[in-house]
Amino acid sequence: MVGKQSNLLDANANVPNTRVPCPYDPSHSVDLHKLKRHMAALCNARPPEIWPTYTAPDCNVALLPPGYTHDSFEEAGALWKEEGLGKADPRLMLKPGDLTYMSATSRVFSDWAPPEASTSQKHEKQPLDRQSVERLLKPVVLSYLRSVEELSAESDAEQCSLSELLIRVRCSEEFPTDVRSHSALDHKRLIKANQKHAQQQASIVGHLEKRGLLDSKYAFIEFGSGKGELSVYVHAAVVAANPDTAPDSRVYLVDRKVFRQKFKVDQQDNGARKTQDHQDSSQQLERINIDIRDFDLASLEGLRATDPLTGNPVLRPIIAYSKHLCGGATDLTLKCLERYQQAGGHIAGVAIALCCHHACRYSMYVDHEYLSTAVASHSTESRQWSHDQRSDFRHLASMTGWAINLPPPVSPGSAFEKDSEPAHYSGLSYAQRVCAGHAVKRFLDIGRVRFVRRQLGMDDAELVYYTLRTTSPENLALFATDLKH
């Protein structure tokens, strides 16, 4: 076990021997006075000396903050951190042992921020008053209800209170429910006591099959792949559907983290004996370690091919999918697909399970024009940064957590049990907060569907409840196909 902190002094460095999270990968820590050497030569998560050809920094960020290319960390570091844009960078290394050197760059060092910076950050996190909550939520809930046809555009709903609008929110009922399965997951479902992940994976693979996307002529890209378990089953399904052409299929697993305990692509669940099929699959799955925000998909060598008729270089048609693509990562993926299409590539299918809306970021959200229809902006152009709109977006994103939070524990005979809830800063009851959070989540997802239809030209893009809420509260997925090419 590695201690988190030590009060011992290092005689040579003359600085506290404090352990701090690594800026490249906060999942591990290092002595502060050894941090510079660790980042330069020892950390396995450090950037490569030579970047792969498919790296294009920040290419998939929809809207970069003003001054992002030339401001210093001291001037704009807090903003970059909040937007998920703060990277480990030589500029953050001021002086070895200087306890303020990361204060404006990464949340893991925020305890060492100068007092004035800490005070400012704490002020921004103060909860809104009830009037501000209604001002923010009402236009968003109205937009959501009209999108799912719970309200007509001509109705006088603007005169309704927020509480009256929330009564009309139908959680997990406004979009079709289609829970599917696939034989590729049969073995796992037999041996796993916890069926949650198996059911989700089986439904995603089943939806790919339903839409005719399990074809070896496509390259399969899993964004936010983690250990790669879903891709193993997708590949198994492709092999089963295309036994003669399966060796031509390729699967790419994209994730910014390096996982030690990768899902074994060459063996069955529970350590069963290896099979030839699974040994072959390990040669057709390739890991791409990169942040999606920097991923230029069209520059990936494996996706380049030659047209047999014309001899011209072409890009392979792809299927993009994911089971756990948190918040802003979904938006980065959609922008990545847009860039691939603009480069001449064809996107035959999209299957993305949507989750973690609290992690959405204003700079990454794909459709700021749509956002401006319900979230006030003082900018005259939808493609221009608005600090006021960004502030409202951050509050709305935090409210999405209400949709899946459990109510406070109830003890027999308590006041809460007698329909008297503790006061909440929003002025909303627990049930109202669940509906409000749900409406904000679906508002953001509807904007993503609009982007896929308009920018990617996939007119059949839809939102589907692909698994039951009892299986997972994050049970909505975005599906789209374009098989015309």
Tab-separated table of C-alpha atoms in Angstrom:
chain	number	residue	atom	x	y	z
A	1	MET	CA	0.000	0.000	0.000
A	2	VAL	CA	1.254	3.447	-0.878
A	3	GLY	CA	0.491	6.173	1.626
A	4	LYS	CA	-1.333	9.231	0.394
A	5	GLN	CA	0.694	11.681	2.398
A	6	SER	CA	3.761	11.829	4.560
A	7	ASN	CA	4.883	14.651	6.801
A	8	LEU	CA	8.513	13.671	6.566
A	9	LEU	CA	10.935	16.154	5.047
A	10	ASP	CA	13.269	15.220	2.269
A	11	ALA	CA	16.659	16.500	3.319
A	12	ASN	CA	17.969	16.782	-0.229
A	13	ALA	CA	14.983	18.473	-1.869
A	14	ASN	CA	14.096	20.528	1.226
A	15	VAL	CA	10.375	20.172	0.403
A	16	PRO	CA	7.629	18.195	2.146
A	17	ASN	CA	7.645	14.544	1.074
A	18	THR	CA	3.971	14.773	0.101
A	19	ARG	CA	2.401	12.266	-2.263
A	20	VAL	CA	0.269	13.828	-4.963
A	21	PRO	CA	-1.792	12.379	-7.810
A	22	CYS	CA	0.066	12.153	-11.088
A	23	PRO	CA	-1.067	14.880	-13.535
A	24	TYR	CA	-0.996	12.383	-16.407
A	25	ASP	CA	-3.055	9.761	-14.577
A	26	PRO	CA	-4.540	10.681	-11.163
A	27	SER	CA	-5.262	7.010	-10.410
A	28	HIS	CA	-1.725	6.725	-9.022
A	29	SER	CA	0.369	9.051	-6.874
A	30	VAL	CA	4.003	10.062	-6.574
A	31	ASP	CA	6.236	11.981	-4.161
A	32	LEU	CA	6.030	15.658	-5.009
A	33	HIS	CA	9.777	16.149	-5.177
A	34	LYS	CA	10.029	13.209	-7.623
A	35	LEU	CA	7.185	14.411	-9.819
A	36	LYS	CA	9.287	16.113	-12.482
A	37	ARG	CA	11.366	12.976	-13.151
A	38	HIS	CA	8.262	10.785	-12.921
A	39	MET	CA	6.500	12.821	-15.610
A	40	ALA	CA	9.587	13.018	-17.789
A	41	ALA	CA	10.629	9.363	-17.849
A	42	LEU	CA	8.765	7.000	-15.532
A	43	CYS	CA	5.019	7.471	-15.900
A	44	ASN	CA	3.381	4.905	-18.181
A	45	ALA	CA	0.640	7.402	-19.003
A	46	ARG	CA	2.994	10.112	-20.266
A	47	PRO	CA	2.485	11.313	-23.837
A	48	PRO	CA	4.642	9.624	-26.482
A	49	GLU	CA	7.712	11.382	-27.775
A	50	ILE	CA	6.431	10.922	-31.317
A	51	TRP	CA	2.694	11.372	-31.662
A	52	PRO	CA	0.795	8.920	-33.883
A	53	THR	CA	-0.344	10.275	-37.234
A	54	TYR	CA	-3.974	10.165	-36.100
A	55	THR	CA	-3.355	12.741	-33.352
A	56	ALA	CA	-4.746	16.242	-33.895
A	57	PRO	CA	-4.940	18.142	-30.594
A	58	ASP	CA	-8.447	19.318	-29.680
A	59	CYS	CA	-9.746	18.614	-33.183
A	60	ASN	CA	-13.074	17.283	-31.886
A	61	VAL	CA	-13.838	20.031	-29.374
A	62	ALA	CA	-16.894	21.862	-30.672
A	63	LEU	CA	-16.161	25.275	-29.179
A	64	LEU	CA	-12.782	26.198	-27.714
A	65	PRO	CA	-12.650	28.893	-25.019
A	66	PRO	CA	-11.429	32.343	-26.053
A	67	GLY	CA	-7.674	32.658	-25.671
A	68	TYR	CA	-7.195	28.891	-25.499
A	69	THR	CA	-4.257	28.921	-27.917
A	70	HIS	CA	-2.284	31.723	-26.269
A	71	ASP	CA	-3.456	32.353	-22.690
A	72	SER	CA	-1.334	30.978	-19.863
A	73	PHE	CA	-2.424	28.480	-17.237
A	74	GLU	CA	-2.253	31.237	-14.653
A	75	GLU	CA	-4.778	33.303	-16.666
A	76	ALA	CA	-7.246	30.628	-17.786
A	77	GLY	CA	-6.284	27.385	-16.092
A	78	ALA	CA	-9.410	27.204	-13.921
A	79	LEU	CA	-11.679	27.551	-16.964
A	80	TRP	CA	-9.763	24.886	-18.900
A	81	LYS	CA	-9.929	22.518	-15.929
A	82	GLU	CA	-13.679	22.918	-15.551
A	83	GLU	CA	-14.186	22.260	-19.258
A	84	GLY	CA	-12.030	19.121	-19.116
A	85	LEU	CA	-9.389	20.752	-21.308
A	86	GLY	CA	-6.524	21.018	-18.816
A	87	LYS	CA	-3.691	18.709	-19.835
A	88	ALA	CA	-0.382	17.923	-18.218
A	89	ASP	CA	1.907	20.369	-19.971
A	90	PRO	CA	5.466	21.676	-19.514
A	91	ARG	CA	3.936	25.052	-18.675
A	92	LEU	CA	2.425	23.678	-15.473
A	93	MET	CA	5.853	22.793	-14.122
A	94	LEU	CA	6.884	26.057	-12.485
A	95	LYS	CA	9.336	25.016	-9.816
A	96	PRO	CA	9.878	21.575	-8.304
A	97	GLY	CA	8.377	21.641	-4.843
A	98	ASP	CA	6.352	24.812	-5.397
A	99	LEU	CA	3.049	23.885	-3.738
A	100	THR	CA	1.013	26.296	-5.870
A	101	TYR	CA	2.270	25.192	-9.272
A	102	MET	CA	-0.819	23.226	-10.266
A	103	SER	CA	-3.421	25.302	-8.497
A	104	ALA	CA	-5.185	26.577	-11.610
A	105	THR	CA	-4.668	23.562	-13.790
A	106	SER	CA	-5.942	20.381	-12.201
A	107	ARG	CA	-8.534	19.633	-9.574
A	108	VAL	CA	-6.192	17.178	-7.891
A	109	PHE	CA	-4.053	20.062	-6.652
A	110	SER	CA	-6.876	22.490	-5.907
A	111	ASP	CA	-6.185	22.383	-2.161
A	112	TRP	CA	-2.984	24.311	-2.850
A	113	ALA	CA	-4.626	27.123	-4.792
A	114	PRO	CA	-4.013	30.702	-3.611
A	115	PRO	CA	-6.728	31.847	-1.153
A	116	GLU	CA	-8.336	34.237	-3.619
A	117	ALA	CA	-8.652	31.499	-6.273
A	118	SER	CA	-10.150	29.067	-3.767
A	119	THR	CA	-12.647	31.672	-2.601
A	120	SER	CA	-13.708	32.364	-6.183
A	121	GLN	CA	-14.127	28.690	-6.975
A	122	LYS	CA	-16.181	28.131	-3.816
A	123	HIS	CA	-18.398	31.078	-4.727
A	124	GLU	CA	-19.135	29.564	-8.147
A	125	LYS	CA	-20.275	26.332	-6.489
A	126	GLN	CA	-22.896	28.009	-4.306
A	127	PRO	CA	-26.380	26.566	-5.042
A	128	LEU	CA	-28.828	28.645	-7.044
A	129	ASP	CA	-31.847	30.270	-5.448
A	130	ARG	CA	-35.319	29.033	-6.329
A	131	GLN	CA	-35.995	31.796	-8.844
A	132	SER	CA	-32.788	31.001	-10.734
A	133	VAL	CA	-33.643	27.287	-10.761
A	134	GLU	CA	-37.031	27.996	-12.351
A	135	ARG	CA	-35.476	30.463	-14.817
A	136	LEU	CA	-33.034	27.783	-15.973
A	137	LEU	CA	-35.285	24.747	-15.934
A	138	LYS	CA	-38.557	26.040	-17.361
A	139	PRO	CA	-37.411	26.701	-20.978
A	140	VAL	CA	-35.485	23.403	-21.018
A	141	VAL	CA	-38.475	21.400	-19.764
A	142	LEU	CA	-40.701	23.209	-22.289
A	143	SER	CA	-38.328	22.343	-25.141
A	144	TYR	CA	-38.155	18.715	-24.023
A	145	LEU	CA	-41.940	18.349	-23.742
A	146	ARG	CA	-42.466	19.838	-27.196
A	147	SER	CA	-39.817	17.567	-28.687
A	148	VAL	CA	-41.582	14.471	-27.365
A	149	GLU	CA	-44.971	15.923	-28.380
A	150	GLU	CA	-46.312	16.296	-24.885
A	151	LEU	CA	-47.032	19.937	-25.742
A	152	SER	CA	-48.018	21.578	-28.991
A	153	ALA	CA	-46.087	24.585	-30.194
A	154	GLU	CA	-49.292	26.641	-30.013
A	155	SER	CA	-50.118	25.789	-26.401
A	156	ASP	CA	-50.011	28.385	-23.651
A	157	ALA	CA	-47.552	26.322	-21.641
A	158	GLU	CA	-45.381	29.395	-21.076
A	159	GLN	CA	-47.996	30.483	-18.571
A	160	CYS	CA	-47.635	27.249	-16.584
A	161	SER	CA	-45.408	27.048	-13.549
A	162	LEU	CA	-42.402	24.745	-13.485
A	163	SER	CA	-44.219	22.383	-11.126
A	164	GLU	CA	-47.145	22.128	-13.547
A	165	LEU	CA	-44.801	21.311	-16.436
A	166	LEU	CA	-42.952	18.635	-14.477
A	167	ILE	CA	-46.209	16.723	-13.993
A	168	ARG	CA	-46.161	16.043	-17.761
A	169	VAL	CA	-42.678	14.489	-17.782
A	170	ARG	CA	-42.939	10.744	-18.404
A	171	CYS	CA	-39.658	9.203	-17.258
A	172	SER	CA	-38.516	6.290	-19.449
A	173	GLU	CA	-41.769	6.282	-21.419
A	174	GLU	CA	-41.401	8.995	-24.063
A	175	PHE	CA	-39.199	6.900	-26.382
A	176	PRO	CA	-39.699	3.298	-27.541
A	177	THR	CA	-38.365	0.454	-25.400
A	178	ASP	CA	-36.647	-2.332	-27.333
A	179	VAL	CA	-34.617	-4.748	-25.214
A	180	ARG	CA	-32.834	-7.200	-27.476
A	181	SER	CA	-30.415	-10.095	-27.054
A	182	HIS	CA	-27.805	-11.994	-29.036
A	183	SER	CA	-26.415	-15.505	-28.887
A	184	ALA	CA	-22.858	-14.166	-28.606
A	185	LEU	CA	-23.664	-13.332	-24.974
A	186	ASP	CA	-25.419	-16.610	-24.118
A	187	HIS	CA	-22.400	-18.103	-22.362
A	188	LYS	CA	-21.762	-15.017	-20.281
A	189	ARG	CA	-25.386	-14.785	-19.233
A	190	LEU	CA	-25.230	-18.370	-18.020
A	191	ILE	CA	-22.168	-17.974	-15.827
A	192	LYS	CA	-22.613	-14.441	-14.457
A	193	ALA	CA	-24.612	-13.914	-11.299
A	194	ASN	CA	-24.860	-10.184	-11.982
A	195	GLN	CA	-26.708	-9.890	-15.278
A	196	LYS	CA	-26.542	-6.090	-15.586
A	197	HIS	CA	-23.626	-5.741	-17.995
A	198	ALA	CA	-24.447	-8.908	-19.929
A	199	GLN	CA	-27.985	-7.677	-20.614
A	200	GLN	CA	-26.763	-4.265	-21.755
A	201	GLN	CA	-24.082	-5.731	-24.006
A	202	ALA	CA	-26.464	-8.319	-25.447
A	203	SER	CA	-29.003	-5.617	-26.279
A	204	ILE	CA	-26.421	-3.414	-28.033
A	205	VAL	CA	-25.179	-6.353	-30.123
A	206	GLY	CA	-28.790	-7.316	-30.802
A	207	HIS	CA	-29.553	-3.812	-32.082
A	208	LEU	CA	-26.526	-3.946	-34.383
A	209	GLU	CA	-27.880	-7.213	-35.749
A	210	LYS	CA	-31.410	-5.806	-36.140
A	211	ARG	CA	-30.048	-2.926	-38.222
A	212	GLY	CA	-27.942	-5.151	-40.478
A	213	LEU	CA	-24.645	-3.801	-39.166
A	214	LEU	CA	-22.871	-7.051	-38.237
A	215	ASP	CA	-21.104	-7.255	-41.588
A	216	SER	CA	-17.391	-7.908	-42.008
A	217	LYS	CA	-17.126	-5.262	-44.729
A	218	TYR	CA	-17.289	-2.630	-41.994
A	219	ALA	CA	-14.571	-1.543	-39.595
A	220	PHE	CA	-15.873	-1.448	-36.016
A	221	ILE	CA	-14.803	1.364	-33.693
A	222	GLU	CA	-15.587	1.183	-29.980
A	223	PHE	CA	-15.174	4.581	-28.336
A	224	GLY	CA	-14.432	4.564	-24.608
A	225	SER	CA	-13.712	0.859	-24.836
A	226	GLY	CA	-12.303	0.324	-21.337
A	227	LYS	CA	-11.129	-3.267	-21.050
A	228	GLY	CA	-12.661	-4.108	-24.422
A	229	GLU	CA	-15.273	-6.635	-23.363
A	230	LEU	CA	-18.071	-5.338	-25.597
A	231	SER	CA	-15.849	-5.433	-28.673
A	232	VAL	CA	-15.010	-9.079	-28.086
A	233	TYR	CA	-18.702	-9.928	-28.260
A	234	VAL	CA	-19.292	-7.661	-31.257
A	235	HIS	CA	-16.463	-9.419	-33.052
A	236	ALA	CA	-17.851	-12.827	-32.085
A	237	ALA	CA	-21.219	-11.793	-33.519
A	238	VAL	CA	-19.582	-10.624	-36.760
A	239	VAL	CA	-17.722	-13.942	-37.054
A	240	ALA	CA	-20.945	-15.872	-36.516
A	241	ALA	CA	-22.770	-13.827	-39.148
A	242	ASN	CA	-19.920	-13.869	-41.687
A	243	PRO	CA	-17.930	-17.096	-41.231
A	244	ASP	CA	-16.280	-16.882	-44.670
A	245	THR	CA	-15.269	-13.202	-44.620
A	246	ALA	CA	-14.698	-12.722	-40.885
A	247	PRO	CA	-10.887	-12.480	-41.242
A	248	ASP	CA	-11.421	-9.251	-43.204
A	249	SER	CA	-13.130	-7.499	-40.297
A	250	ARG	CA	-11.240	-5.118	-38.036
A	251	VAL	CA	-12.167	-3.844	-34.579
A	252	TYR	CA	-10.536	-0.800	-33.004
A	253	LEU	CA	-10.783	-0.093	-29.270
A	254	VAL	CA	-10.334	3.597	-28.468
A	255	ASP	CA	-9.663	4.759	-24.923
A	256	ARG	CA	-7.380	7.352	-23.369
A	257	LYS	CA	-6.434	5.063	-20.481
A	258	VAL	CA	-4.210	2.005	-20.525
A	259	PHE	CA	-5.870	-0.866	-18.693
A	260	ARG	CA	-3.710	-3.463	-16.990
A	261	GLN	CA	-6.492	-6.019	-16.665
A	262	LYS	CA	-7.716	-6.044	-20.238
A	263	PHE	CA	-10.582	-8.350	-21.109
A	264	LYS	CA	-8.984	-11.495	-22.482
A	265	VAL	CA	-9.729	-11.616	-26.180
A	266	ASP	CA	-8.190	-15.060	-26.466
A	267	GLN	CA	-10.253	-16.945	-23.925
A	268	GLN	CA	-13.818	-17.425	-22.771
A	269	ASP	CA	-15.294	-15.982	-19.588
A	270	ASN	CA	-14.212	-17.517	-16.266
A	271	GLY	CA	-10.918	-18.737	-17.681
A	272	ALA	CA	-12.350	-21.464	-19.870
A	273	ARG	CA	-10.106	-23.222	-22.346
A	274	LYS	CA	-8.908	-21.231	-25.330
A	275	THR	CA	-10.635	-21.708	-28.629
A	276	GLN	CA	-9.317	-21.111	-32.114
A	277	ASP	CA	-11.958	-18.451	-32.757
A	278	HIS	CA	-10.861	-16.419	-29.764
A	279	GLN	CA	-7.183	-16.814	-30.628
A	280	ASP	CA	-7.924	-15.460	-34.082
A	281	SER	CA	-9.920	-12.544	-32.654
A	282	SER	CA	-6.889	-11.239	-30.761
A	283	GLN	CA	-5.245	-10.539	-34.121
A	284	GLN	CA	-8.219	-8.521	-35.378
A	285	LEU	CA	-8.727	-6.253	-32.365
A	286	GLU	CA	-6.410	-3.256	-32.104
A	287	ARG	CA	-6.166	-0.833	-29.190
A	288	ILE	CA	-5.831	2.907	-29.834
A	289	ASN	CA	-4.707	4.786	-26.717
A	290	ILE	CA	-5.768	8.375	-27.280
A	291	ASP	CA	-8.160	10.961	-25.906
A	292	ILE	CA	-11.149	11.153	-28.263
A	293	ARG	CA	-10.852	14.938	-28.315
A	294	ASP	CA	-7.509	14.529	-30.177
A	295	PHE	CA	-8.498	11.587	-32.396
A	296	ASP	CA	-8.424	12.191	-36.160
A	297	LEU	CA	-10.168	8.997	-37.229
A	298	ALA	CA	-9.552	9.529	-40.952
A	299	SER	CA	-5.788	9.378	-40.360
A	300	LEU	CA	-5.922	5.887	-38.846
A	301	GLU	CA	-3.873	3.706	-41.194
A	302	GLY	CA	-6.094	0.643	-40.845
A	303	LEU	CA	-9.097	2.513	-42.236
A	304	ARG	CA	-7.389	3.431	-45.476
A	305	ALA	CA	-7.995	1.261	-48.507
A	306	THR	CA	-7.827	1.360	-52.294
A	307	ASP	CA	-10.865	1.341	-54.517
A	308	PRO	CA	-10.542	-1.829	-56.651
A	309	LEU	CA	-12.278	-0.152	-59.615
A	310	THR	CA	-10.579	3.240	-59.729
A	311	GLY	CA	-7.399	2.608	-57.757
A	312	ASN	CA	-8.076	5.744	-55.727
A	313	PRO	CA	-7.513	5.815	-51.977
A	314	VAL	CA	-10.719	5.477	-49.959
A	315	LEU	CA	-11.763	5.185	-46.332
A	316	ARG	CA	-13.491	2.064	-45.058
A	317	PRO	CA	-17.124	2.346	-43.934
A	318	ILE	CA	-17.357	2.160	-40.161
A	319	ILE	CA	-19.689	1.239	-37.319
A	320	ALA	CA	-19.256	3.383	-34.185
A	321	TYR	CA	-20.524	2.025	-30.878
A	322	SER	CA	-20.051	2.302	-27.143
A	323	LYS	CA	-21.614	1.089	-23.914
A	324	HIS	CA	-20.200	3.608	-21.463
A	325	LEU	CA	-19.271	6.932	-23.048
A	326	CYS	CA	-19.477	9.444	-20.238
A	327	GLY	CA	-20.917	12.912	-20.763
A	328	GLY	CA	-18.744	15.033	-23.023
A	329	ALA	CA	-17.060	11.960	-24.498
A	330	THR	CA	-20.274	11.254	-26.424
A	331	ASP	CA	-20.150	14.727	-27.965
A	332	LEU	CA	-16.463	14.353	-28.815
A	333	THR	CA	-17.270	11.054	-30.538
A	334	LEU	CA	-20.027	12.595	-32.646
A	335	LYS	CA	-17.678	15.390	-33.726
A	336	CYS	CA	-15.024	12.774	-34.499
A	337	LEU	CA	-17.512	10.984	-36.764
A	338	GLU	CA	-18.408	14.269	-38.457
A	339	ARG	CA	-14.736	14.886	-39.270
A	340	TYR	CA	-14.423	11.347	-40.648
A	341	GLN	CA	-17.388	11.952	-42.905
A	342	GLN	CA	-15.998	15.292	-44.067
A	343	ALA	CA	-12.772	13.506	-44.995
A	344	GLY	CA	-14.736	11.200	-47.314
A	345	GLY	CA	-15.495	8.335	-44.930
A	346	HIS	CA	-18.878	6.671	-44.618
A	347	ILE	CA	-20.575	6.028	-41.277
A	348	ALA	CA	-22.873	3.054	-41.733
A	349	GLY	CA	-24.085	2.833	-38.164
A	350	VAL	CA	-24.001	4.405	-34.705
A	351	ALA	CA	-24.941	2.682	-31.443
A	352	ILE	CA	-24.050	4.698	-28.349
A	353	ALA	CA	-25.457	4.086	-24.875
A	354	LEU	CA	-25.834	7.514	-23.259
A	355	CYS	CA	-24.830	8.162	-19.670
A	356	CYS	CA	-23.259	10.486	-17.119
A	357	HIS	CA	-24.802	13.731	-18.351
A	358	HIS	CA	-23.392	15.513	-15.307
A	359	ALA	CA	-20.012	15.151	-17.057
A	360	CYS	CA	-21.172	17.071	-20.148
A	361	ARG	CA	-19.104	20.161	-20.960
A	362	TYR	CA	-20.177	23.361	-22.670
A	363	SER	CA	-17.103	23.449	-24.916
A	364	MET	CA	-17.745	19.888	-26.113
A	365	TYR	CA	-21.518	19.854	-26.613
A	366	VAL	CA	-22.199	19.255	-30.297
A	367	ASP	CA	-25.046	21.668	-31.040
A	368	HIS	CA	-24.794	25.147	-29.531
A	369	GLU	CA	-27.452	26.450	-31.909
A	370	TYR	CA	-29.940	23.985	-30.421
A	371	LEU	CA	-28.686	24.841	-26.942
A	372	SER	CA	-29.480	28.506	-27.517
A	373	THR	CA	-33.147	27.699	-28.155
A	374	ALA	CA	-33.629	27.008	-24.452
A	375	VAL	CA	-30.507	28.242	-22.655
A	376	ALA	CA	-30.119	32.013	-22.811
A	377	SER	CA	-27.014	33.320	-24.544
A	378	HIS	CA	-25.667	36.843	-24.725
A	379	SER	CA	-23.780	35.913	-27.884
A	380	THR	CA	-25.321	36.854	-31.222
A	381	GLU	CA	-23.831	33.801	-32.913
A	382	SER	CA	-24.353	30.167	-31.908
A	383	ARG	CA	-20.725	29.382	-32.713
A	384	GLN	CA	-19.396	32.066	-30.378
A	385	TRP	CA	-18.384	31.416	-26.792
A	386	SER	CA	-20.786	32.769	-24.167
A	387	HIS	CA	-19.652	32.811	-20.552
A	388	ASP	CA	-23.229	33.294	-19.352
A	389	GLN	CA	-24.527	30.364	-21.356
A	390	ARG	CA	-21.623	28.241	-20.177
A	391	SER	CA	-22.449	29.038	-16.549
A	392	ASP	CA	-26.085	28.048	-17.097
A	393	PHE	CA	-25.011	24.872	-18.896
A	394	ARG	CA	-22.845	23.824	-15.956
A	395	HIS	CA	-25.768	24.212	-13.557
A	396	LEU	CA	-28.077	22.259	-15.858
A	397	ALA	CA	-25.534	19.460	-16.250
A	398	SER	CA	-25.277	19.137	-12.474
A	399	MET	CA	-29.085	18.883	-12.239
A	400	THR	CA	-29.108	15.780	-14.455
A	401	GLY	CA	-27.887	13.817	-11.449
A	402	TRP	CA	-31.310	14.303	-9.867
A	403	ALA	CA	-32.751	11.829	-12.374
A	404	ILE	CA	-30.886	8.842	-10.961
A	405	ASN	CA	-30.221	9.820	-7.339
A	406	LEU	CA	-31.937	7.734	-4.696
A	407	PRO	CA	-34.135	9.477	-2.111
A	408	PRO	CA	-32.718	10.003	1.374
A	409	PRO	CA	-33.092	6.979	3.683
A	410	VAL	CA	-36.365	6.853	5.558
A	411	SER	CA	-36.618	5.614	9.131
A	412	PRO	CA	-39.985	4.383	10.471
A	413	GLY	CA	-42.070	7.179	11.907
A	414	SER	CA	-39.786	9.900	10.520
A	415	ALA	CA	-41.089	13.211	9.235
A	416	PHE	CA	-40.035	12.249	5.705
A	417	GLU	CA	-42.161	9.121	5.871
A	418	LYS	CA	-45.126	11.370	6.629
A	419	ASP	CA	-44.774	13.200	3.279
A	420	SER	CA	-42.666	15.958	4.722
A	421	GLU	CA	-39.320	16.122	2.907
A	422	PRO	CA	-36.226	18.043	3.988
A	423	ALA	CA	-35.989	21.405	2.237
A	424	HIS	CA	-33.975	21.481	-0.982
A	425	TYR	CA	-32.342	24.601	-2.391
A	426	SER	CA	-34.346	24.218	-5.620
A	427	GLY	CA	-37.691	24.308	-3.839
A	428	LEU	CA	-38.630	21.075	-5.637
A	429	SER	CA	-39.694	17.824	-4.030
A	430	TYR	CA	-37.735	14.633	-4.613
A	431	ALA	CA	-40.205	13.415	-7.264
A	432	GLN	CA	-40.086	16.794	-9.023
A	433	ARG	CA	-36.278	16.757	-9.040
A	434	VAL	CA	-36.271	13.303	-10.636
A	435	CYS	CA	-38.547	14.594	-13.409
A	436	ALA	CA	-36.515	17.785	-13.833
A	437	GLY	CA	-33.216	15.900	-14.048
A	438	HIS	CA	-34.758	13.475	-16.529
A	439	ALA	CA	-36.022	16.335	-18.702
A	440	VAL	CA	-32.569	17.963	-18.814
A	441	LYS	CA	-30.885	14.656	-19.712
A	442	ARG	CA	-33.325	14.020	-22.547
A	443	PHE	CA	-33.075	17.657	-23.712
A	444	LEU	CA	-29.327	17.171	-24.220
A	445	ASP	CA	-29.862	13.797	-25.933
A	446	ILE	CA	-32.462	15.221	-28.316
A	447	GLY	CA	-29.871	17.802	-29.363
A	448	ARG	CA	-27.462	14.972	-30.139
A	449	VAL	CA	-30.057	13.224	-32.311
A	450	ARG	CA	-30.629	16.503	-34.136
A	451	PHE	CA	-26.870	16.749	-34.768
A	452	VAL	CA	-26.672	13.193	-36.141
A	453	ARG	CA	-29.593	13.842	-38.475
A	454	ARG	CA	-28.428	17.237	-39.688
A	455	GLN	CA	-24.650	16.947	-39.707
A	456	LEU	CA	-24.165	13.240	-40.388
A	457	GLY	CA	-27.201	12.919	-42.669
A	458	MET	CA	-28.508	9.867	-40.789
A	459	ASP	CA	-32.215	10.646	-40.963
A	460	ASP	CA	-33.335	7.572	-39.026
A	461	ALA	CA	-31.371	8.521	-35.894
A	462	GLU	CA	-33.462	7.757	-32.821
A	463	LEU	CA	-33.402	7.363	-29.073
A	464	VAL	CA	-34.350	3.930	-27.742
A	465	TYR	CA	-34.567	2.503	-24.232
A	466	TYR	CA	-32.357	-0.475	-24.956
A	467	THR	CA	-32.551	-1.991	-21.485
A	468	LEU	CA	-34.927	-1.745	-18.547
A	469	ARG	CA	-34.535	0.935	-15.905
A	470	THR	CA	-34.428	-1.815	-13.300
A	471	THR	CA	-31.285	-3.076	-15.030
A	472	SER	CA	-29.678	0.351	-15.211
A	473	PRO	CA	-31.023	3.873	-14.664
A	474	GLU	CA	-28.843	4.892	-17.628
A	475	ASN	CA	-30.876	2.870	-20.100
A	476	LEU	CA	-31.140	5.091	-23.195
A	477	ALA	CA	-29.134	4.660	-26.399
A	478	LEU	CA	-28.736	6.574	-29.655
A	479	PHE	CA	-29.026	4.427	-32.779
A	480	ALA	CA	-28.612	5.493	-36.407
A	481	THR	CA	-27.930	3.738	-39.716
A	482	ASP	CA	-27.030	4.746	-43.256
A	483	LEU	CA	-26.799	1.684	-45.513
A	484	LYS	CA	-27.335	3.567	-48.779
A	485	HIS	CA	-23.655	3.520	-49.731
